[in-house]
Coordinates of C-alpha atoms and ligand atoms in Angstrom, one line a residue:
Chain A
X15 CA -39.4 -52.0 121.1
X16 CA -40.2 -49.6 123.8
X17 CA -37.3 -48.5 126.0
X18 CA -38.1 -47.5 129.6
X19 CA -35.3 -45.9 131.6
X20 CA -35.7 -47.1 135.1
X21 CA -35.9 -44.6 137.9
X22 CA -34.9 -45.8 141.4
X23 CA -34.1 -44.4 144.8
X24 CA -32.6 -45.8 148.0
X25 CA -32.2 -49.3 146.5
X26 CA -35.7 -49.6 145.2
X27 CA -37.4 -49.1 141.9
X28 CA -39.4 -45.9 142.1
X29 CA -43.2 -45.7 141.7
X30 CA -42.5 -43.6 138.6
X31 CA -41.0 -46.6 136.8
X32 CA -44.0 -48.8 137.4
X33 CA -46.1 -45.9 136.0
X34 CA -43.9 -45.7 132.9
X35 CA -44.4 -49.4 132.3
X36 CA -48.2 -48.9 132.3
X37 CA -47.8 -45.9 130.0
X38 CA -45.7 -48.1 127.7
X39 CA -48.4 -50.8 127.7
X40 CA -51.2 -48.2 127.2
X41 CA -49.4 -46.6 124.3
X42 CA -49.0 -49.9 122.4
X43 CA -52.6 -51.1 122.8
X44 CA -54.2 -51.5 119.3
X45 CA -51.3 -49.6 117.8
X46 CA -49.9 -52.3 115.5
X47 CA -46.5 -51.6 116.9
X48 CA -43.9 -53.8 118.6
X49 CA -45.1 -53.6 122.1
X50 CA -42.2 -55.4 123.8
X51 CA -40.8 -53.4 126.7
X52 CA -37.1 -53.2 127.5
X53 CA -36.1 -51.7 130.8
X54 CA -32.7 -49.9 130.9
X55 CA -31.0 -49.7 134.3
X56 CA -28.2 -47.2 134.6
X57 CA -26.0 -46.8 137.7
X58 CA -23.5 -48.5 139.9
X59 CA -24.4 -51.5 142.2
X60 CA -27.8 -51.8 140.6
X61 CA -28.2 -55.6 140.4
X62 CA -31.1 -55.5 142.9
X63 CA -32.9 -52.8 140.9
X64 CA -32.5 -54.8 137.7
X65 CA -33.9 -58.0 139.4
X66 CA -36.8 -56.0 140.8
X67 CA -37.8 -54.4 137.5
X68 CA -37.3 -57.7 135.5
X69 CA -40.7 -58.8 136.9
X70 CA -42.7 -56.3 134.9
X71 CA -40.9 -56.1 131.5
X72 CA -39.8 -58.3 128.6
X73 CA -36.1 -57.7 128.8
X74 CA -33.7 -55.8 131.1
X75 CA -30.5 -54.1 129.9
X76 CA -28.1 -53.3 132.7
X77 CA -25.2 -50.9 132.7
X78 CA -23.6 -51.4 136.1
X79 CA -20.6 -49.1 136.0
X80 CA -18.6 -47.0 138.5
X81 CA -18.8 -44.2 135.9
X82 CA -22.5 -44.1 136.5
X83 CA -22.4 -43.6 140.2
X84 CA -23.4 -40.0 140.0
X85 CA -26.3 -38.9 137.6
X86 CA -25.1 -36.5 134.9
X87 CA -27.2 -35.2 132.0
X88 CA -24.5 -35.8 129.4
X89 CA -23.8 -39.4 130.6
X90 CA -27.4 -40.4 130.9
X91 CA -28.4 -38.9 127.6
X92 CA -25.4 -40.6 125.8
X93 CA -26.3 -43.9 127.3
X94 CA -30.0 -43.8 126.6
X95 CA -29.5 -42.6 123.0
X96 CA -26.9 -45.3 122.3
X97 CA -29.2 -48.1 123.6
X98 CA -32.2 -46.7 121.8
X99 CA -30.3 -46.6 118.5
X100 CA -28.8 -50.1 118.9
X101 CA -32.1 -51.6 120.0
X102 CA -34.0 -49.7 117.2
X103 CA -36.5 -48.4 119.8
X104 CA -39.7 -46.7 118.5
X105 CA -40.4 -45.1 121.8
X106 CA -38.1 -44.0 124.7
X107 CA -39.8 -43.4 128.0
X108 CA -38.1 -41.3 130.7
X109 CA -39.4 -40.3 134.1
X110 CA -40.8 -36.8 134.6
X111 CA -38.5 -36.2 137.5
X112 CA -36.2 -33.2 137.6
X113 CA -33.3 -35.2 136.2
X114 CA -35.5 -36.9 133.6
X115 CA -36.8 -33.7 132.3
X116 CA -33.3 -32.3 132.2
X117 CA -31.6 -35.0 130.1
X118 CA -34.5 -36.1 127.9
X119 CA -34.1 -33.1 125.5
X120 CA -30.5 -34.2 124.9
X121 CA -31.7 -37.7 124.0
X122 CA -34.3 -36.2 121.6
X123 CA -31.6 -34.1 119.8
X124 CA -29.2 -37.0 119.6
X125 CA -31.9 -39.2 118.0
X126 CA -33.4 -36.4 115.9
X127 CA -36.7 -37.3 117.5
X128 CA -39.6 -35.3 118.8
X129 CA -39.9 -34.7 122.6
X130 CA -43.2 -35.1 124.3
X131 CA -42.8 -33.7 127.8
X132 CA -44.6 -34.7 130.9
X133 CA -47.5 -36.6 129.3
X134 CA -50.5 -37.8 131.2
X135 CA -51.9 -40.0 128.4
X136 CA -50.1 -41.7 125.5
X137 CA -51.5 -43.5 122.4
X138 CA -49.7 -44.8 119.4
X139 CA -51.2 -45.5 116.0
X140 CA -48.7 -46.5 113.3
X141 CA -46.0 -43.9 113.5
X142 CA -48.2 -41.3 115.1
X143 CA -48.1 -40.6 118.8
X144 CA -50.9 -38.6 120.5
X145 CA -50.5 -37.4 124.1
X146 CA -52.0 -35.1 126.6
X147 CA -50.1 -32.8 128.9
X148 CA -50.8 -30.0 131.3
X149 CA -49.8 -26.4 130.4
X150 CA -50.3 -22.9 131.8
X151 CA -49.1 -24.0 135.3
X152 CA -51.4 -27.1 135.1
X153 CA -54.5 -25.1 134.3
X154 CA -54.9 -26.3 130.7
X155 CA -54.8 -29.8 129.2
X156 CA -53.2 -29.8 125.8
X157 CA -53.3 -32.5 123.2
X158 CA -50.1 -32.9 121.1
X159 CA -49.1 -35.1 118.3
X160 CA -45.9 -36.3 116.6
X161 CA -45.3 -38.6 113.7
X162 CA -41.8 -40.1 113.7
X163 CA -40.0 -43.4 113.7
X164 CA -38.7 -42.8 117.2
X165 CA -40.0 -40.4 119.9
X166 CA -38.8 -39.4 123.3
X167 CA -41.5 -39.1 126.0
X168 CA -41.3 -38.0 129.6
X169 CA -44.1 -39.4 131.8
X170 CA -45.7 -37.1 134.4
X171 CA -45.3 -38.8 137.8
X172 CA -48.4 -39.8 139.8
X173 CA -50.8 -40.1 136.8
X174 CA -50.6 -43.7 135.3
X175 CA -51.5 -46.6 137.5
X176 CA -48.3 -48.4 138.6
X177 CA -47.8 -51.8 136.8
X178 CA -47.9 -54.9 139.0
X179 CA -44.9 -57.3 138.9
X180 CA -45.4 -60.8 137.6
X181 CA -44.1 -64.1 139.0
X182 CA -41.6 -64.8 136.3
X183 CA -38.5 -62.6 135.6
X184 CA -37.4 -61.3 132.2
X185 CA -33.8 -62.0 131.0
X186 CA -31.1 -59.5 131.9
X187 CA -28.2 -58.5 129.7
X188 CA -25.2 -56.4 130.5
X189 CA -24.5 -53.6 128.0
X190 CA -21.4 -51.8 126.9
X191 CA -21.5 -48.1 126.7
X192 CA -19.2 -45.5 125.2
X193 CA -19.6 -42.6 127.6
X194 CA -18.4 -39.0 127.5
X195 CA -16.5 -37.5 130.4
X196 CA -18.9 -35.4 132.6
X197 CA -18.2 -31.7 132.5
X198 CA -20.5 -30.7 135.4
X199 CA -18.5 -31.5 138.5
X200 CA -20.6 -32.0 141.7
X201 CA -18.5 -30.9 144.6
X202 CA -21.0 -31.3 147.5
X203 CA -24.6 -32.3 148.1
X204 CA -27.2 -31.6 150.7
X205 CA -29.5 -34.6 150.7
X206 CA -32.6 -34.0 152.7
X207 CA -34.0 -37.3 154.0
X208 CA -37.2 -37.8 155.9
X209 CA -38.4 -40.7 157.9
X210 CA -41.9 -40.1 156.6
X211 CA -43.4 -41.5 153.4
X212 CA -42.1 -39.7 150.2
X213 CA -44.0 -36.6 149.1
X214 CA -44.7 -37.9 145.6
X215 CA -45.6 -41.4 146.7
X216 CA -48.0 -40.5 149.6
X217 CA -51.7 -41.0 149.6
X218 CA -52.2 -38.1 152.0
X219 CA -50.1 -34.9 151.9
X220 CA -50.3 -32.3 154.7
X221 CA -48.7 -29.0 153.6
X222 CA -48.1 -25.8 155.5
X223 CA -47.6 -22.2 154.4
X224 CA -46.8 -18.9 156.1
X225 CA -50.0 -19.2 158.1
X226 CA -48.5 -21.8 160.4
X227 CA -46.5 -18.8 161.9
X228 CA -43.0 -20.2 162.3
X229 CA -40.8 -23.3 161.9
X230 CA -42.0 -24.4 165.3
X231 CA -45.6 -23.8 164.2
X232 CA -45.0 -26.1 161.3
X233 CA -43.8 -28.9 163.6
X234 CA -46.6 -28.3 166.0
X235 CA -49.4 -28.3 163.5
X236 CA -48.4 -29.7 160.1
X237 CA -46.0 -32.4 161.2
X238 CA -48.2 -33.4 164.1
X239 CA -51.2 -33.8 161.8
X240 CA -49.1 -35.6 159.1
X241 CA -47.9 -38.1 161.7
X242 CA -51.3 -38.7 163.0
X243 CA -52.5 -39.5 159.5
X244 CA -49.4 -41.3 158.2
X245 CA -49.0 -38.6 155.6
X246 CA -46.1 -36.9 153.9
X247 CA -45.4 -33.2 154.6
X248 CA -45.2 -30.4 152.0
X249 CA -44.4 -26.7 152.1
X250 CA -44.9 -23.5 150.1
X251 CA -42.0 -21.7 148.5
X252 CA -42.6 -18.8 151.0
X253 CA -41.6 -21.0 154.0
X254 CA -38.9 -22.8 152.2
X255 CA -37.3 -19.4 151.3
X256 CA -37.8 -18.4 154.9
X257 CA -35.7 -21.4 155.9
X258 CA -38.5 -23.1 157.9
X259 CA -38.5 -26.2 155.7
X260 CA -36.1 -27.9 153.3
X261 CA -36.5 -27.4 149.6
X262 CA -37.2 -31.1 149.1
X263 CA -40.7 -30.5 150.7
X264 CA -41.6 -27.7 148.4
X265 CA -44.8 -28.2 146.3
X266 CA -45.5 -26.1 143.2
X267 CA -44.1 -24.8 140.0
X268 CA -40.5 -24.8 141.2
X269 CA -40.9 -27.7 143.6
X270 CA -42.6 -31.0 143.3
X271 CA -45.9 -31.9 141.7
X272 CA -48.1 -34.1 143.8
X273 CA -51.3 -35.8 143.1
X274 CA -52.3 -37.6 146.3
X275 CA -55.8 -38.9 147.2
X276 CA -56.0 -36.2 149.9
X277 CA -54.1 -32.8 150.1
X278 CA -54.5 -30.8 153.2
X279 CA -53.4 -27.2 152.9
X280 CA -52.8 -25.4 156.2
X281 CA -52.2 -21.7 156.2
X282 CA -51.6 -21.6 152.5
X283 CA -53.0 -18.8 150.4
X284 CA -53.2 -20.7 147.1
X285 CA -51.0 -18.8 144.7
X286 CA -51.1 -20.2 141.1
X287 CA -47.5 -21.3 141.4
X288 CA -48.4 -23.4 144.4
X289 CA -51.7 -24.7 142.9
X290 CA -49.8 -25.9 139.8
X291 CA -48.1 -28.5 142.0
X292 CA -51.2 -29.9 143.7
X293 CA -54.4 -28.9 141.9
X294 CA -54.9 -32.5 140.5
X295 CA -55.2 -33.9 144.0
X296 CA -58.3 -36.0 144.4
X297 CA -59.7 -34.4 147.5
X298 CA -58.4 -31.0 148.7
X299 CA -58.9 -29.7 152.2
X300 CA -57.9 -26.2 153.2
X301 CA -57.6 -24.4 156.5
X302 CA -57.1 -20.6 156.3
X303 CA -58.4 -17.7 158.3
X304 CA -59.1 -15.6 155.2
X305 CA -62.4 -16.7 153.6
X306 CA -61.2 -15.0 150.4
X307 CA -58.0 -17.0 150.1
X308 CA -57.8 -18.6 146.6
X309 CA -57.1 -22.0 148.0
X310 CA -60.8 -22.3 149.0
X311 CA -61.8 -22.0 145.3
X312 CA -60.3 -25.4 144.6
X313 CA -61.1 -27.0 148.0
X314 CA -63.6 -29.8 148.6
X315 CA -63.6 -29.3 152.3
X316 CA -62.3 -26.4 154.4
X317 CA -62.5 -24.4 157.5
X318 CA -62.2 -20.6 157.7
X319 CA -60.5 -20.1 160.9
X320 CA -57.2 -20.0 162.9
X321 CA -54.7 -22.7 162.5
X322 CA -53.5 -22.4 166.1
X323 CA -57.0 -23.3 167.4
X324 CA -58.2 -25.6 164.6
X325 CA -55.3 -28.0 164.3
X326 CA -55.2 -28.9 168.1
X327 CA -59.0 -29.4 167.9
X328 CA -58.7 -31.7 164.9
X329 CA -55.9 -33.7 166.5
X330 CA -58.1 -34.2 169.6
X331 CA -61.0 -35.2 167.4
X332 CA -58.8 -37.7 165.4
X333 CA -57.6 -39.4 168.6
X334 CA -61.2 -40.0 169.7
Chain B
X216 CA -17.6 -12.4 126.9
X217 CA -21.1 -12.4 125.5
X218 CA -24.1 -13.6 127.4
X219 CA -27.4 -14.5 125.7
X220 CA -30.5 -14.4 127.8
X221 CA -33.5 -16.2 126.3
X222 CA -36.7 -14.2 126.9
X223 CA -40.3 -15.5 126.6
X224 CA -43.5 -13.5 126.8
X225 CA -46.3 -15.3 128.7
X226 CA -49.7 -14.7 130.2
X227 CA -49.4 -12.9 133.6
X228 CA -49.8 -15.5 136.3
X229 CA -52.8 -13.6 137.8
X230 CA -54.7 -13.6 134.5
X231 CA -57.4 -16.3 133.9
X232 CA -57.0 -18.6 130.9
X233 CA -59.4 -18.6 128.0
X234 CA -59.6 -21.0 125.1
X235 CA -60.5 -20.0 121.5
X236 CA -59.9 -22.1 118.4
X237 CA -58.5 -25.0 120.3
X238 CA -55.7 -22.9 121.8
X239 CA -55.2 -20.5 124.7
X240 CA -56.3 -17.0 123.6
X241 CA -53.9 -14.3 124.6
X242 CA -55.6 -11.3 123.0
X243 CA -56.8 -8.7 125.5
X244 CA -54.8 -10.4 128.3
X245 CA -51.9 -9.0 130.2
X246 CA -48.6 -10.5 128.9
X247 CA -45.3 -10.2 130.7
X248 CA -41.8 -11.5 130.5
X249 CA -41.8 -15.0 132.0
X250 CA -40.7 -14.5 135.6
X251 CA -38.3 -17.4 135.3
X252 CA -36.4 -15.6 132.5
X253 CA -36.2 -12.4 134.6
X254 CA -33.8 -14.1 136.9
X255 CA -31.6 -14.8 134.0
X256 CA -31.5 -11.2 132.9
X257 CA -30.8 -10.1 136.4
X258 CA -28.1 -12.7 136.9
X259 CA -26.4 -11.5 133.7
X260 CA -26.5 -7.9 134.9
X261 CA -25.1 -8.9 138.2
X262 CA -22.2 -10.8 136.6
X263 CA -21.4 -7.7 134.7
X264 CA -21.7 -5.4 137.7
X265 CA -19.3 -7.7 139.6
X266 CA -16.6 -6.6 137.2
X267 CA -16.8 -9.1 134.4
X268 CA -16.7 -7.5 130.9
X269 CA -19.8 -8.8 129.2
X270 CA -22.2 -7.9 126.5
X271 CA -25.7 -9.0 127.3
X272 CA -28.0 -9.9 124.4
X273 CA -31.7 -10.6 125.0
X274 CA -33.1 -13.1 122.5
X275 CA -36.7 -14.1 121.7
X276 CA -38.5 -16.2 119.2
X277 CA -42.2 -15.4 118.6
X278 CA -44.8 -13.1 117.2
X279 CA -44.4 -9.3 116.9
X280 CA -45.8 -8.7 120.4
X281 CA -42.8 -10.6 121.9
X282 CA -40.7 -7.5 121.4
X283 CA -42.4 -5.9 124.4
X284 CA -40.8 -8.5 126.6
X285 CA -37.4 -7.9 124.9
X286 CA -37.9 -4.1 125.6
X287 CA -38.3 -5.0 129.3
X288 CA -35.0 -6.9 129.2
X289 CA -33.4 -3.9 127.6
X290 CA -34.9 -1.6 130.2
X291 CA -33.5 -3.8 132.9
X292 CA -30.1 -3.3 131.4
X293 CA -29.5 -5.7 128.5
X294 CA -27.4 -4.1 125.8
X295 CA -29.2 -5.2 122.7
X296 CA -31.9 -7.6 121.5
X297 CA -32.5 -10.1 118.7
X298 CA -36.1 -10.9 117.8
X299 CA -36.7 -13.9 115.5
X300 CA -40.1 -13.2 114.3
X301 CA -42.7 -15.9 113.6
X302 CA -46.4 -16.5 114.2
X303 CA -45.9 -20.3 114.2
X304 CA -45.9 -21.8 117.7
X305 CA -42.7 -23.8 118.0
X306 CA -41.9 -26.4 120.6
X307 CA -38.7 -26.1 122.7
X308 CA -36.7 -28.6 120.5
X309 CA -37.5 -26.4 117.5
X310 CA -36.6 -23.2 119.3
X311 CA -33.3 -24.7 120.4
X312 CA -32.3 -24.9 116.8
X313 CA -32.6 -21.1 116.5
X314 CA -31.0 -20.3 119.9
X315 CA -28.0 -22.6 119.3
X316 CA -27.3 -21.0 115.9
X317 CA -27.6 -17.5 117.3
X318 CA -25.2 -18.5 120.1
X319 CA -22.7 -19.6 117.5
X320 CA -23.1 -16.5 115.3
X321 CA -22.8 -14.2 118.3
X322 CA -19.9 -16.2 119.8
X323 CA -21.7 -16.3 123.1
X324 CA -20.2 -18.4 125.9
X325 CA -23.1 -18.3 128.4
X326 CA -26.8 -18.7 127.8
X327 CA -29.5 -18.1 130.5
X328 CA -33.0 -19.5 130.1
X329 CA -35.8 -19.9 132.6
X330 CA -36.1 -23.3 134.4
X331 CA -39.7 -23.9 133.4
X332 CA -41.9 -22.0 130.9
X333 CA -45.0 -20.5 132.6
X334 CA -47.1 -21.2 129.5
X335 CA -46.0 -24.5 128.0
X336 CA -44.7 -25.8 131.3
X337 CA -41.6 -27.0 129.4
X338 CA -38.1 -27.6 130.8
X339 CA -36.5 -28.6 127.5
X340 CA -35.0 -25.5 125.9
X341 CA -31.8 -25.2 127.8
X342 CA -30.8 -28.9 127.6
X343 CA -31.7 -29.1 123.9
X344 CA -29.7 -26.0 123.1
X345 CA -26.7 -27.3 125.1
X346 CA -26.9 -30.6 123.2
X347 CA -26.9 -28.9 119.8
X348 CA -23.9 -26.8 120.8
X349 CA -22.2 -29.7 122.5
X350 CA -22.0 -27.6 125.7
X351 CA -22.6 -28.7 129.2
X352 CA -25.6 -27.5 131.1
X353 CA -26.7 -26.9 134.6
X354 CA -30.4 -26.5 135.5
X355 CA -32.4 -25.0 138.4
X356 CA -29.5 -22.8 139.7
X357 CA -30.1 -21.0 143.0
X358 CA -26.6 -19.4 143.4
X359 CA -23.9 -18.6 140.7
X360 CA -20.4 -17.2 140.7
X361 CA -18.1 -16.7 137.7
X362 CA -14.3 -16.5 138.0
X363 CA -12.6 -16.3 134.7
X364 CA -14.3 -19.1 132.7
X365 CA -15.1 -21.2 135.8
X366 CA -18.7 -21.2 136.9
X367 CA -19.5 -22.4 140.4
X368 CA -22.8 -22.5 142.2
X369 CA -25.7 -24.4 143.7
X370 CA -28.6 -26.0 142.0
X371 CA -31.6 -28.2 142.8
X372 CA -31.5 -31.9 142.0
X373 CA -34.1 -34.6 142.4
X374 CA -33.6 -34.7 146.2
X375 CA -31.9 -31.8 147.8
X376 CA -29.4 -29.6 146.2
X377 CA -25.8 -29.9 144.8
X378 CA -22.8 -27.6 144.6
X379 CA -21.2 -27.6 141.2
X380 CA -18.3 -26.3 139.1
X381 CA -18.3 -26.0 135.4
X382 CA -16.1 -24.5 132.6
X383 CA -17.8 -22.2 130.2
X384 CA -19.3 -22.3 127.6
X385 CA -22.5 -23.5 129.2
X386 CA -26.3 -23.2 129.3
X387 CA -27.8 -22.3 132.7
X388 CA -31.4 -22.3 133.8
X389 CA -32.6 -19.8 136.4
X390 CA -35.5 -19.8 138.9
X391 CA -36.9 -17.9 141.8
X392 CA -34.5 -17.6 144.7
X393 CA -31.4 -17.0 142.5
X394 CA -31.7 -13.3 142.8
X395 CA -34.2 -10.4 143.2
X396 CA -34.8 -9.0 139.7
X397 CA -34.7 -5.2 139.4
X398 CA -37.5 -3.1 138.2
X399 CA -36.7 -1.0 135.1
X400 CA -36.3 2.7 136.2
X401 CA -37.9 5.4 134.1
X402 CA -34.6 6.7 132.7
X403 CA -33.6 3.2 131.8
X404 CA -36.9 2.7 130.0
X405 CA -36.2 5.8 128.0
X406 CA -32.7 4.7 127.2
X407 CA -33.9 1.3 126.2
X408 CA -35.9 2.8 123.3
X409 CA -32.6 3.7 121.6
X410 CA -31.1 0.2 122.0
X411 CA -30.7 -2.1 119.1
X412 CA -33.6 -4.5 118.4
X413 CA -32.5 -6.7 115.5
X414 CA -35.2 -8.5 113.6
X415 CA -34.4 -11.8 112.0
X416 CA -36.7 -14.0 110.0
X417 CA -37.2 -17.6 111.0
X418 CA -36.6 -18.9 107.5
X419 CA -32.8 -18.9 107.6
X420 CA -32.7 -21.2 110.7
X421 CA -34.0 -24.3 108.9
X422 CA -36.5 -25.1 111.6
X423 CA -39.0 -28.0 110.9
X424 CA -41.0 -28.6 114.1
X425 CA -41.7 -32.3 114.9
X426 CA -44.5 -31.5 117.4
X427 CA -48.0 -30.6 116.5
X428 CA -50.4 -28.8 118.9
X429 CA -53.8 -30.2 118.4
X430 CA -56.2 -28.9 121.0
X431 CA -56.2 -27.2 124.4
X432 CA -58.9 -27.3 127.0
X433 CA -59.5 -25.9 130.5
X434 CA -60.6 -28.8 132.5
X435 CA -61.7 -27.7 135.9
X436 CA -62.3 -30.4 138.4
X437 CA -65.6 -29.9 140.1
X438 CA -64.9 -29.3 143.8
X439 CA -67.4 -29.7 146.6
X440 CA -66.5 -26.4 148.2
X441 CA -67.9 -27.3 151.6
X442 CA -66.3 -24.6 153.6
X443 CA -67.1 -24.4 157.4
X444 CA -67.0 -21.5 159.7
X445 CA -64.2 -22.0 162.3
X446 CA -65.2 -19.6 165.0
X447 CA -66.2 -22.5 167.2
X448 CA -63.0 -24.5 166.7
X449 CA -63.9 -27.7 168.4
X450 CA -67.3 -27.9 166.6
X451 CA -65.8 -27.1 163.2
X452 CA -63.0 -29.7 163.8
X453 CA -65.5 -32.3 164.7
X454 CA -67.6 -31.6 161.6
X455 CA -64.6 -31.7 159.3
X456 CA -63.2 -34.9 160.7
X457 CA -66.7 -36.4 160.4
X458 CA -66.9 -35.3 156.7
X459 CA -63.5 -36.7 155.9
X460 CA -64.2 -40.0 157.7
X461 CA -67.7 -40.7 156.6
X462 CA -68.4 -38.7 153.5
X463 CA -65.1 -38.4 151.6
X464 CA -63.8 -41.6 153.3
X465 CA -60.2 -40.4 153.0
X466 CA -59.1 -40.9 156.6
X467 CA -59.5 -43.6 159.1
Ligands
FAD528 C1 -41.5 -18.0 139.4 C2 -42.2 -18.3 140.7 C3 -42.2 -19.7 141.1 C4 -42.8 -20.0 142.3 N1 -42.9 -21.3 142.7 C5 -43.6 -21.7 143.8 C6 -43.7 -23.0 144.2 O1 -43.2 -24.0 143.5 N2 -44.4 -23.3 145.3 C7 -45.0 -22.4 146.0 O2 -45.7 -22.7 147.0 N3 -44.9 -21.1 145.7 C8 -44.2 -20.7 144.6 N4 -44.1 -19.4 144.3 C9 -44.6 -18.4 145.3 C10 -46.0 -18.1 145.3 O3 -46.3 -17.1 144.3 C11 -46.5 -17.6 146.7 O4 -45.8 -16.5 147.1 C12 -46.4 -18.7 147.8 O5 -47.0 -19.9 147.4 C13 -47.2 -18.2 149.0 O6 -46.9 -19.1 150.1 P1 -47.9 -19.1 151.3 O7 -49.3 -19.5 150.9 O8 -47.2 -19.9 152.4 O9 -47.9 -17.6 151.9 P2 -49.0 -16.5 151.8 O10 -49.4 -16.2 150.5 O11 -48.5 -15.4 152.7 O12 -50.3 -17.1 152.6 C14 -50.4 -17.4 153.9 C15 -51.8 -17.7 154.2 O13 -52.0 -18.1 155.6 C16 -53.2 -17.5 156.1 N5 -53.0 -17.4 157.5 C17 -52.1 -16.6 158.2 N6 -52.2 -16.8 159.5 C18 -53.1 -17.8 159.7 C19 -53.6 -18.4 160.8 N7 -53.2 -18.1 162.1 N8 -54.6 -19.3 160.7 C20 -55.1 -19.6 159.4 N9 -54.6 -19.1 158.3 C21 -53.6 -18.1 158.4 C22 -53.3 -16.2 155.4 O14 -54.7 -15.9 155.3 C23 -52.8 -16.5 154.0 O15 -53.8 -16.9 153.1 C24 -43.4 -19.0 143.1 C25 -43.4 -17.7 142.7 C26 -42.8 -17.3 141.5 C27 -42.8 -15.9 141.0
AMP529 N1 -48.7 -19.6 117.6 C1 -48.5 -18.8 118.6 N2 -49.6 -18.2 119.1 C2 -49.4 -17.4 120.2 N3 -48.3 -17.2 120.8 C3 -47.2 -17.8 120.4 C4 -47.3 -18.6 119.3 N4 -46.0 -19.1 119.1 C5 -45.2 -18.6 120.0 N5 -45.9 -17.8 120.8 C6 -45.4 -16.9 121.8 O1 -44.1 -16.5 121.4 C7 -43.3 -16.4 122.5 C8 -42.1 -17.3 122.3 O2 -42.4 -18.6 122.5 P1 -41.4 -19.8 122.4 O3 -41.1 -19.9 120.9 O4 -42.1 -21.0 123.0 O5 -40.2 -19.4 123.1 C9 -44.1 -16.7 123.7 O6 -44.6 -15.5 124.2 C10 -45.2 -17.6 123.2 O7 -46.3 -17.4 124.0

């Protein structure tokens, strides 16, 4: 069986989970392997999540425990490794989120399995798995291979088409886990919530860089354009470091990777670390007053000019 | 205490990427210490400068050239270096077998490693090493403080950030924003030449990689590059909106 560890947020199954289910289906096609998909839901008060995901898989395993209220790499890896072993999984799929990428290596070590990180394609043939992934800050596409009875794979978000739920629901089972005591104690959190569509789920992302001038400039130009287009907002590291925007909006090597249909970069120079988080976007639009800015090299459309004049003009035009 | 900082040597971010023989060719390119690892070296130095008695050992696995990156760590202030030499490209799970054994041999209680590798884009080394050692881990730290054996700090999570506390031993990943790494000064570069650089062979670590690297390609998406002159802002705005609406059809 293929084990998919369900990712969810704010009471809903995340898009990344539906993408993992497609990756699981893709991998099993013509492989001669057991292609049944088991979803594993870890957390506390997750009945709604389990019911939602049951519509797209063959079986749902639920560990609904107070001990799983807070994500922890040691807890999650112990749970996933135990279920993978008991269920004799051949493939364990984990989301390519920050947490997924953090605990998946522990699962691989526990299972003595290869780890294929952040894959964008996945094919199985007998015991051999072949996958592609981006390397060199997303400038290179590499093909990797592993032959093993069980493998751990993280799925790059935003690449596979999300699976569509069916009418009937798969059976759900509660599971018993023997869990370690977490050693990383979380004492406080700063959760940054936005009323806009999520950055990694949005069809259009409008991002701003230092060229917007100030935190106020970001609101005046980037947020205004995003709201006009129903888009999510993103930011460069430079302005996150400057305190203009929260870290949760950062796009790039140390922030989020996005792959929207349209990415609009406003006052962003286009450093490789930023590009690595958005260079797979379908259409890229750039506005920058420097014609030599590297962002224009990967832009489909752009204007060389001043943000303070161009964005108000674009907003006027959009309202026509 | 003893701190290990894992060092990787990667292509400078400004260099372009070339492929030869199904892999990225690094000959004749500028190679540097992975920026993400510099923050770990710097943080180890700062812990020591804050009054903690610590020996800082820079560790790398890789071909002969990797010792240049280790020298940089020594010139920044690390005390000595261990270079496990191999020409075989190893994935992070395989490298963790080496790093965890070195940590045990060296009786280290803290390991720093970069949050994401600038070449393989991997996050896995820290967690895999922690698991082999049965240590806890904390990734993507942006602030750290050590009092006795208690490590406190701040790190990035899926959404927003978290404040944490942790008892050593532990593996910690570093990133931009944690600190401002120092540049090696000329006297320190001179001094570093006399520091110990121990060579180890990979053989003794019993590493059998499970991952095979098959091919690498640079796939550049063709871009339209329709760049307008924005001197007349209303005209350029009208033209761009028209293109996005009627040519690209990406906005309503
Ligand atoms: C290890 C590491 C990790 C990193 N991770 C990330 C990451 O995840 N994400 C990220 O974004 N960066 C990251 N960086 C930083 C990155 O290298 C750049 O410094 C950053 O992306 C630059 O941000 P920027 O484009 O906003 O600023 P700048 O590079 O300063 O560019 C501002 C641009 O605005 C233009 N401009 C100025 N005024 C106007 C105006 N009035 N009208 C029009 N245009 C104007 C300028 O021409 C310029 O091109 C990382 C760096 C390192 C070393
Ligand atoms: N087969 C290889 N060819 C070229 N460089 C390599 C190879 N294997 C490892 N390296 C380099 O060795 C260093 C250590 O890599 P790693 O083992 O991934 O930590 C890095 O500089 C890698 O780029």
